[in-house]
Amino acid sequence: MYERRSGQRLLLLLAVLVCANAADLRDIPLAGDYASYLDGTWTAIGQTRGDFNGCNFEENIDYNHALSSGSTSSQAATSKEECCSLCSEMAGCASGVFHSSKCYFKTAQDLLSPSSQSGHVACTPHWLAGNTITLPNATVPGDLTTDLEMAGKVGDPLYELNFKNATLWGFGAWNYTKTITFSDFDVQNIQTFAKWGTDILLVFDGIKMGAHIYLNGYPLGTAVDQFLRYKFSLGQAVYNKQLQVFQGNNSLVVSFDSTIDTAGRFMACTGGWDWAPYSTTAEASTGARTFTRGIWKSVYLLSIDFGSVAIEHIVPEIFYTGPYPTEPLAAHKHGDFIVNVTVVFHVPQDSGGVLNIYTEWGAFAELQVFLYAGTSVKRTLTLRASAKNISLWWPAGLGNQSLYTITAYYEPSGAGTIAVKSTRQIGFRYVALVTGNDTDAGYVKNASTSQTTGQQGMFFRVNGAAVFNRGANMIPMEELEGRMNPVAFSRLVQSAVDGRMNMLRVWGGGIFLPDIWYDECDRLGIMVYHDMQYAQQGHSPRNDSIQDAELRHQIRRLSHHPCIVVWDGCNECRVKMGTATGIYATFVMTVVMQEDKSRPIWPSCPAIGWTTGVHALDATPTGDVLTTPNDARSIETHGPYQHGGGFPSVNGDSKLVLFPSNIPIKVSQIDTGVTLQNVFASEFGCSVFSSFESMSPTLHPSHWGVHAGLPPDNCTGHSCSGNNPMAERNYACDNIIQVYFGENDKLDSVGEAIFKQQLYHCILGQALVIKSNIETRRSTNQFGIVVWQYNEIWPTGGWGSIEYGTPRPGQVIGGRWKPLHYFYRQSIFTDVTVACGGDGLCYVKNDIAKAFSGTLVISAVAFANAQVTTLESKTLSLATGPGVTEWIQVDFSKINPADQVITATIMNADKEVVCDNVIPLTEPYKMKLLQANVKVSVGSKNPGGSVDIHLTTDHVAMYVTVTTLAAGRFSDNALLLLPAGKTVQFLPFSDTVDMSLLQSSIRVEDVSLYM
């Protein structure tokens, strides 16, 4: 039993087992007298759908006819029989209406509005009775599909083609039930709601897909939005004489109903994207694909003492008071900050008292308040943070990430009442989204009074320092919420920093991420570019009370995080006033602006800016009406994307179309710097598979090959007919493999050895595509290079530099690094970088807001004898960046690309290597490499926990890549290895390393191994 003492009172609630994962993934709860979590074991009971039993066709009938024109929830169909079949596969479809070669999906609610319509045919599918399934050990937080797997009712949903069989999880009704035990005191607490203002709230932090919530048979409400927190006052329901609660056992039921219209308010990539598995089910009302459903976040009971309140949110808005800075602010010598702290209350009955705000930097504020009964009751206090008392929060690489705790403490005035407090962590930084030449005093003067953003370019300043943003787009770590792991989220942020990233974008087709992810970004200095969760394809916004509440909840929940540097409306929606996408300005970003005026806002990703509604100088909101221009220069870009192809799959081109390798890169000497026109690239990428270790556990050994050893499927429109599991792994890789490794007649072969070769070629090919792309971009005037994408949601032909990171067979928690991620660390994301074109024109670029002094050495390495010839050696002295470029012409006239590779190394004044770039001048298959005998051995464990890994070779070996099942990364990988050998370190992802697993699973590959 849980025990809570409140003065002389004792609250006893049902004891529940809460797993560590659930606790670490929890949102910050409402603060009241006491919270008792209901996480852990629930019972799930489902009535499955039986076998399909044909259709009933009714001529000249339609349902809810107004929707049978231009509906997003429809598909092409050639006959009424096909329409019925399509409806039978659509979750929530009660009938399909066939008309004019289209099938319109109708819900049970639509069937209440029949009408006579000439030429329309209602096609209603029927099924035989199904079975009742009981899962006595279902888990909350979690999802139904994972619960079915854990109970042995289905296999791994990501194995082979299991995700296409939705018989158990995609259809039928499922109820999640929990018995709650209330003590006599709890019942009194609920029943004295009206007299004393005592209450118990039932809080759901997140329910995915439509569900009705019942307590003792009484319907408390309906959940329709995955991203909204639902709370129910048990006291109010009892006071209204609608609900009865009992001393002892009470029955809580969450009943999932696929006929509920959620308006697409669930993770957009659920059920498929071009890097996620495509399901066979969809929501009837929107046509949006579906996959999982469940209580995906925590559930708890919150006790509110008499005369007291609950704190829902603490929302700090932090404003810099100094002059607009264009140089990095000096510690303790900058302007002060104003902190407006809004506390949002849930007030059962009118309450008076004192609201105090305490801060870690010493400031304090107090306000006598009277709070009228209601929800989302707000009070705001203002504090000052003097420069002498605080340290600034800086992005990774620019300084420390100083964080401060603020505490809201509400003390009711009634005798014997209990005070309530809640805390948040904040950071002090001033962020500007810059679209003009802010080094020009004239521009600054004009922009200070203008609401129209500029056309010169796009970059961010933080605390006056111009930032070169490099990073990637974060997608959800999981399709299956029951597998979500807090350590994986934490590790993923650390890998971003270790890969020299300073920005991650939260993509708009996923989820608002768990608190632990934002906490880690705060701690490590990752700047977050944050979409609202809209991505079209059935997930467009509606201006209604539900989505209004969602947006307010999420902004209030997350706004205290200093890592979030910009909010934007959506993924790829191009906001135009007077069109369907105008809603992102008039509704979505207007709500965001109302909740947070302290950081920049942006219409969408990508966007061309604002016409009104923001301060032109930094893109923070003015509070005025938001509007966008009809047309303007593209200062932010998406693309290009190198799609894999050459074999039929749910994405990509089935035909083999080769593309230029971009080796060597082509560069032209241009002027660079923040004073000149520039671009921010927030998406571009190349599709890719993952390692054998990651891919193989999800495939039968007979299918270990990029073509699975099976005939190709017939694939059109994200759907394949056939049984080839590799056709469903999103993108093929034939074209990428053949561009960099030549014609290949082994792509139809299967087996462990050949699959390893195919995957090595594919993941190295992606790394070379992106390396050339970024090196070319960094030779130009770009201040944002954010790659599509960062992580993988399953082992597939995705786009990430980090593999699927859930601790499942073959996976590394947080994700194994692919070669591309090592390339980021070695050279292409370093603060100071170097690259060369094929004609010997090289550049050194300083993209950090600090001056740089050091040395550059450019050499040629001969494949035949490992001879190293120095081509250029010079001292570097680069002014404060970003965008400071020095051009160097190096004599490549005696270089034969097939016989030699270029190396370029930059060392700082302390002789530390800060950039180590291996620059090929031809594709790997054209290199005249000798067959290298590369060997790897595991050495001793070092005091800090790392393990020495010894690499040896008898000849020059290109792109030597070490892989292991052990959880960790290597200090260097995908590297050039000379006969002198090299020792790298294995860096475990936890405090301990499994030496036995490391030694037994370690393996090494290089280009010559597969020649």
mmCIF file of C-alpha atoms in Angstrom, residues 475-642:
data_model
loop_
_atom_site.group_PDB
_atom_site.id
_atom_site.type_symbol
_atom_site.label_atom_id
_atom_site.label_comp_id
_atom_site.label_asym_id
_atom_site.label_seq_id
_atom_site.Cartn_x
_atom_site.Cartn_y
_atom_site.Cartn_z
ATOM 1 C CA ILE A 475 12.304 11.118 -35.675
ATOM 2 C CA PRO A 476 10.591 8.993 -33.001
ATOM 3 C CA MET A 477 12.777 6.218 -31.631
ATOM 4 C CA GLU A 478 9.872 3.785 -31.723
ATOM 5 C CA GLU A 479 6.721 2.782 -33.556
ATOM 6 C CA LEU A 480 5.920 0.613 -30.522
ATOM 7 C CA GLU A 481 5.526 2.863 -27.490
ATOM 8 C CA GLY A 482 5.825 -0.082 -25.111
ATOM 9 C CA ARG A 483 9.458 -0.426 -26.153
ATOM 10 C CA MET A 484 10.415 3.165 -25.372
ATOM 11 C CA ASN A 485 13.493 3.304 -23.159
ATOM 12 C CA PRO A 486 14.764 6.342 -21.209
ATOM 13 C CA VAL A 487 18.418 5.348 -21.454
ATOM 14 C CA ALA A 488 18.079 5.166 -25.235
ATOM 15 C CA PHE A 489 16.737 8.733 -25.384
ATOM 16 C CA SER A 490 19.548 9.989 -23.179
ATOM 17 C CA ARG A 491 22.195 8.114 -25.125
ATOM 18 C CA LEU A 492 20.899 9.446 -28.430
ATOM 19 C CA VAL A 493 21.482 13.051 -27.319
ATOM 20 C CA GLN A 494 24.980 12.189 -26.132
ATOM 21 C CA SER A 495 25.775 10.617 -29.497
ATOM 22 C CA ALA A 496 24.688 13.822 -31.206
ATOM 23 C CA VAL A 497 27.170 15.850 -29.152
ATOM 24 C CA ASP A 498 29.897 13.246 -29.634
ATOM 25 C CA GLY A 499 29.241 13.455 -33.386
ATOM 26 C CA ARG A 500 29.900 17.216 -33.122
ATOM 27 C CA MET A 501 26.282 18.210 -33.676
ATOM 28 C CA ASN A 502 24.791 21.273 -32.034
ATOM 29 C CA MET A 503 21.218 21.093 -33.372
ATOM 30 C CA LEU A 504 18.462 18.507 -33.598
ATOM 31 C CA ARG A 505 15.128 19.220 -35.211
ATOM 32 C CA VAL A 506 12.010 17.616 -33.722
ATOM 33 C CA TRP A 507 10.245 16.634 -36.933
ATOM 34 C CA GLY A 508 6.529 17.386 -37.218
ATOM 35 C CA GLY A 509 5.342 13.897 -38.138
ATOM 36 C CA GLY A 510 6.430 12.287 -34.894
ATOM 37 C CA ILE A 511 5.787 13.096 -31.246
ATOM 38 C CA PHE A 512 6.480 15.663 -28.597
ATOM 39 C CA LEU A 513 9.361 13.777 -27.013
ATOM 40 C CA PRO A 514 9.763 12.600 -23.397
ATOM 41 C CA ASP A 515 11.083 15.081 -20.840
ATOM 42 C CA ILE A 516 14.336 13.177 -20.462
ATOM 43 C CA TRP A 517 15.281 13.970 -24.073
ATOM 44 C CA TYR A 518 14.820 17.727 -23.579
ATOM 45 C CA ASP A 519 16.607 17.543 -20.224
ATOM 46 C CA GLU A 520 19.620 15.996 -21.928
ATOM 47 C CA CYS A 521 19.570 18.628 -24.678
ATOM 48 C CA ASP A 522 19.566 21.284 -21.953
ATOM 49 C CA ARG A 523 22.444 19.605 -20.161
ATOM 50 C CA LEU A 524 24.604 19.027 -23.237
ATOM 51 C CA GLY A 525 23.893 22.170 -25.250
ATOM 52 C CA ILE A 526 21.898 20.805 -28.180
ATOM 53 C CA MET A 527 19.800 23.502 -29.853
ATOM 54 C CA VAL A 528 16.304 22.226 -30.704
ATOM 55 C CA TYR A 529 14.382 23.370 -33.790
ATOM 56 C CA HIS A 530 10.856 22.300 -32.844
ATOM 57 C CA ASP A 531 7.944 21.591 -35.200
ATOM 58 C CA MET A 532 4.401 21.368 -33.940
ATOM 59 C CA GLN A 533 3.144 17.872 -34.655
ATOM 60 C CA TYR A 534 1.521 18.440 -38.038
ATOM 61 C CA ALA A 535 2.624 16.737 -41.240
ATOM 62 C CA GLN A 536 -0.374 16.637 -43.626
ATOM 63 C CA GLN A 537 -1.472 13.186 -44.914
ATOM 64 C CA GLY A 538 -4.444 13.082 -42.549
ATOM 65 C CA HIS A 539 -2.664 15.043 -39.828
ATOM 66 C CA SER A 540 -3.507 18.640 -40.745
ATOM 67 C CA PRO A 541 -4.804 21.048 -38.073
ATOM 68 C CA ARG A 542 -8.368 21.895 -37.169
ATOM 69 C CA ASN A 543 -9.132 25.058 -35.244
ATOM 70 C CA ASP A 544 -11.023 23.424 -32.408
ATOM 71 C CA SER A 545 -10.888 23.302 -28.630
ATOM 72 C CA ILE A 546 -9.041 19.963 -28.548
ATOM 73 C CA GLN A 547 -6.132 21.072 -30.699
ATOM 74 C CA ASP A 548 -6.069 24.455 -28.984
ATOM 75 C CA ALA A 549 -5.684 22.620 -25.671
ATOM 76 C CA GLU A 550 -3.007 20.327 -27.129
ATOM 77 C CA LEU A 551 -0.861 23.219 -28.303
ATOM 78 C CA ARG A 552 -1.202 25.126 -25.041
ATOM 79 C CA HIS A 553 -0.400 22.043 -22.989
ATOM 80 C CA GLN A 554 2.737 21.215 -24.945
ATOM 81 C CA ILE A 555 4.102 24.768 -25.036
ATOM 82 C CA ARG A 556 3.478 25.138 -21.314
ATOM 83 C CA ARG A 557 5.045 21.748 -20.678
ATOM 84 C CA LEU A 558 8.218 22.424 -22.681
ATOM 85 C CA SER A 559 8.846 26.167 -22.678
ATOM 86 C CA HIS A 560 11.166 26.131 -19.668
ATOM 87 C CA HIS A 561 13.794 24.246 -21.683
ATOM 88 C CA PRO A 562 16.583 26.594 -22.861
ATOM 89 C CA CYS A 563 17.553 24.089 -25.558
ATOM 90 C CA ILE A 564 14.429 24.936 -27.612
ATOM 91 C CA VAL A 565 15.476 27.877 -29.790
ATOM 92 C CA VAL A 566 12.554 28.113 -32.218
ATOM 93 C CA TRP A 567 8.970 26.903 -32.517
ATOM 94 C CA ASP A 568 7.522 26.351 -35.986
ATOM 95 C CA GLY A 569 4.136 25.303 -37.272
ATOM 96 C CA CYS A 570 4.585 22.119 -39.256
ATOM 97 C CA ASN A 571 6.654 19.947 -41.527
ATOM 98 C CA GLU A 572 6.670 21.055 -45.182
ATOM 99 C CA CYS A 573 3.329 22.862 -45.225
ATOM 100 C CA ARG A 574 4.451 26.179 -46.892
ATOM 101 C CA VAL A 575 2.171 28.615 -45.106
ATOM 102 C CA LYS A 576 0.243 30.876 -47.510
ATOM 103 C CA MET A 577 -2.392 33.271 -46.279
ATOM 104 C CA GLY A 578 -5.843 32.768 -47.776
ATOM 105 C CA THR A 579 -5.159 29.108 -48.555
ATOM 106 C CA ALA A 580 -5.668 25.890 -46.597
ATOM 107 C CA THR A 581 -2.225 26.280 -45.023
ATOM 108 C CA GLY A 582 -3.021 29.747 -43.685
ATOM 109 C CA ILE A 583 -4.362 28.014 -40.577
ATOM 110 C CA TYR A 584 -0.806 27.469 -39.408
ATOM 111 C CA ALA A 585 -0.438 31.254 -39.019
ATOM 112 C CA THR A 586 -3.977 32.147 -37.954
ATOM 113 C CA PHE A 587 -4.396 29.286 -35.465
ATOM 114 C CA VAL A 588 -1.390 27.067 -34.757
ATOM 115 C CA MET A 589 1.378 29.642 -34.400
ATOM 116 C CA THR A 590 -1.020 32.210 -32.959
ATOM 117 C CA VAL A 591 -1.703 29.857 -30.047
ATOM 118 C CA VAL A 592 2.017 29.159 -29.687
ATOM 119 C CA MET A 593 2.731 32.899 -29.678
ATOM 120 C CA GLN A 594 0.090 33.502 -27.007
ATOM 121 C CA GLU A 595 1.793 30.986 -24.735
ATOM 122 C CA ASP A 596 5.434 31.916 -25.377
ATOM 123 C CA LYS A 597 6.715 35.277 -26.594
ATOM 124 C CA SER A 598 10.262 34.704 -25.384
ATOM 125 C CA ARG A 599 11.756 32.759 -28.288
ATOM 126 C CA PRO A 600 11.675 32.969 -32.098
ATOM 127 C CA ILE A 601 8.753 31.513 -34.017
ATOM 128 C CA TRP A 602 8.741 30.424 -37.668
ATOM 129 C CA PRO A 603 5.813 29.585 -39.983
ATOM 130 C CA SER A 604 6.941 26.100 -40.973
ATOM 131 C CA CYS A 605 9.988 24.078 -41.883
ATOM 132 C CA PRO A 606 11.080 25.223 -44.414
ATOM 133 C CA ALA A 607 9.705 28.764 -44.620
ATOM 134 C CA ILE A 608 10.428 32.134 -46.213
ATOM 135 C CA GLY A 609 9.542 34.230 -43.177
ATOM 136 C CA TRP A 610 6.864 36.543 -41.801
ATOM 137 C CA THR A 611 5.183 39.683 -43.086
ATOM 138 C CA THR A 612 3.723 40.714 -39.727
ATOM 139 C CA GLY A 613 3.581 39.469 -36.161
ATOM 140 C CA VAL A 614 7.243 39.209 -35.168
ATOM 141 C CA HIS A 615 10.143 41.472 -34.355
ATOM 142 C CA ALA A 616 12.101 41.464 -37.599
ATOM 143 C CA LEU A 617 15.409 41.612 -35.754
ATOM 144 C CA ASP A 618 15.090 38.274 -33.927
ATOM 145 C CA ALA A 619 11.727 36.718 -35.042
ATOM 146 C CA THR A 620 10.263 36.773 -31.529
ATOM 147 C CA PRO A 621 6.500 37.450 -31.424
ATOM 148 C CA THR A 622 5.081 40.957 -31.104
ATOM 149 C CA GLY A 623 1.581 39.783 -30.213
ATOM 150 C CA ASP A 624 0.152 41.197 -33.430
ATOM 151 C CA VAL A 625 -1.541 39.193 -36.186
ATOM 152 C CA LEU A 626 0.771 36.703 -37.878
ATOM 153 C CA THR A 627 0.919 36.768 -41.684
ATOM 154 C CA THR A 628 3.315 35.354 -44.264
ATOM 155 C CA PRO A 629 4.485 36.638 -47.672
ATOM 156 C CA ASN A 630 3.135 35.123 -50.871
ATOM 157 C CA ASP A 631 6.617 34.715 -52.284
ATOM 158 C CA ALA A 632 10.200 35.515 -51.372
ATOM 159 C CA ARG A 633 13.772 34.289 -51.709
ATOM 160 C CA SER A 634 14.316 30.752 -50.410
ATOM 161 C CA ILE A 635 16.428 31.330 -47.343
ATOM 162 C CA GLU A 636 15.662 27.873 -45.914
ATOM 163 C CA THR A 637 15.763 24.697 -48.005
ATOM 164 C CA HIS A 638 14.799 21.026 -47.968
ATOM 165 C CA GLY A 639 16.603 18.627 -50.279
ATOM 166 C CA PRO A 640 18.037 17.233 -52.388
ATOM 167 C CA TYR A 641 17.449 13.638 -51.327
ATOM 168 C CA GLN A 642 19.298 10.656 -52.749
#
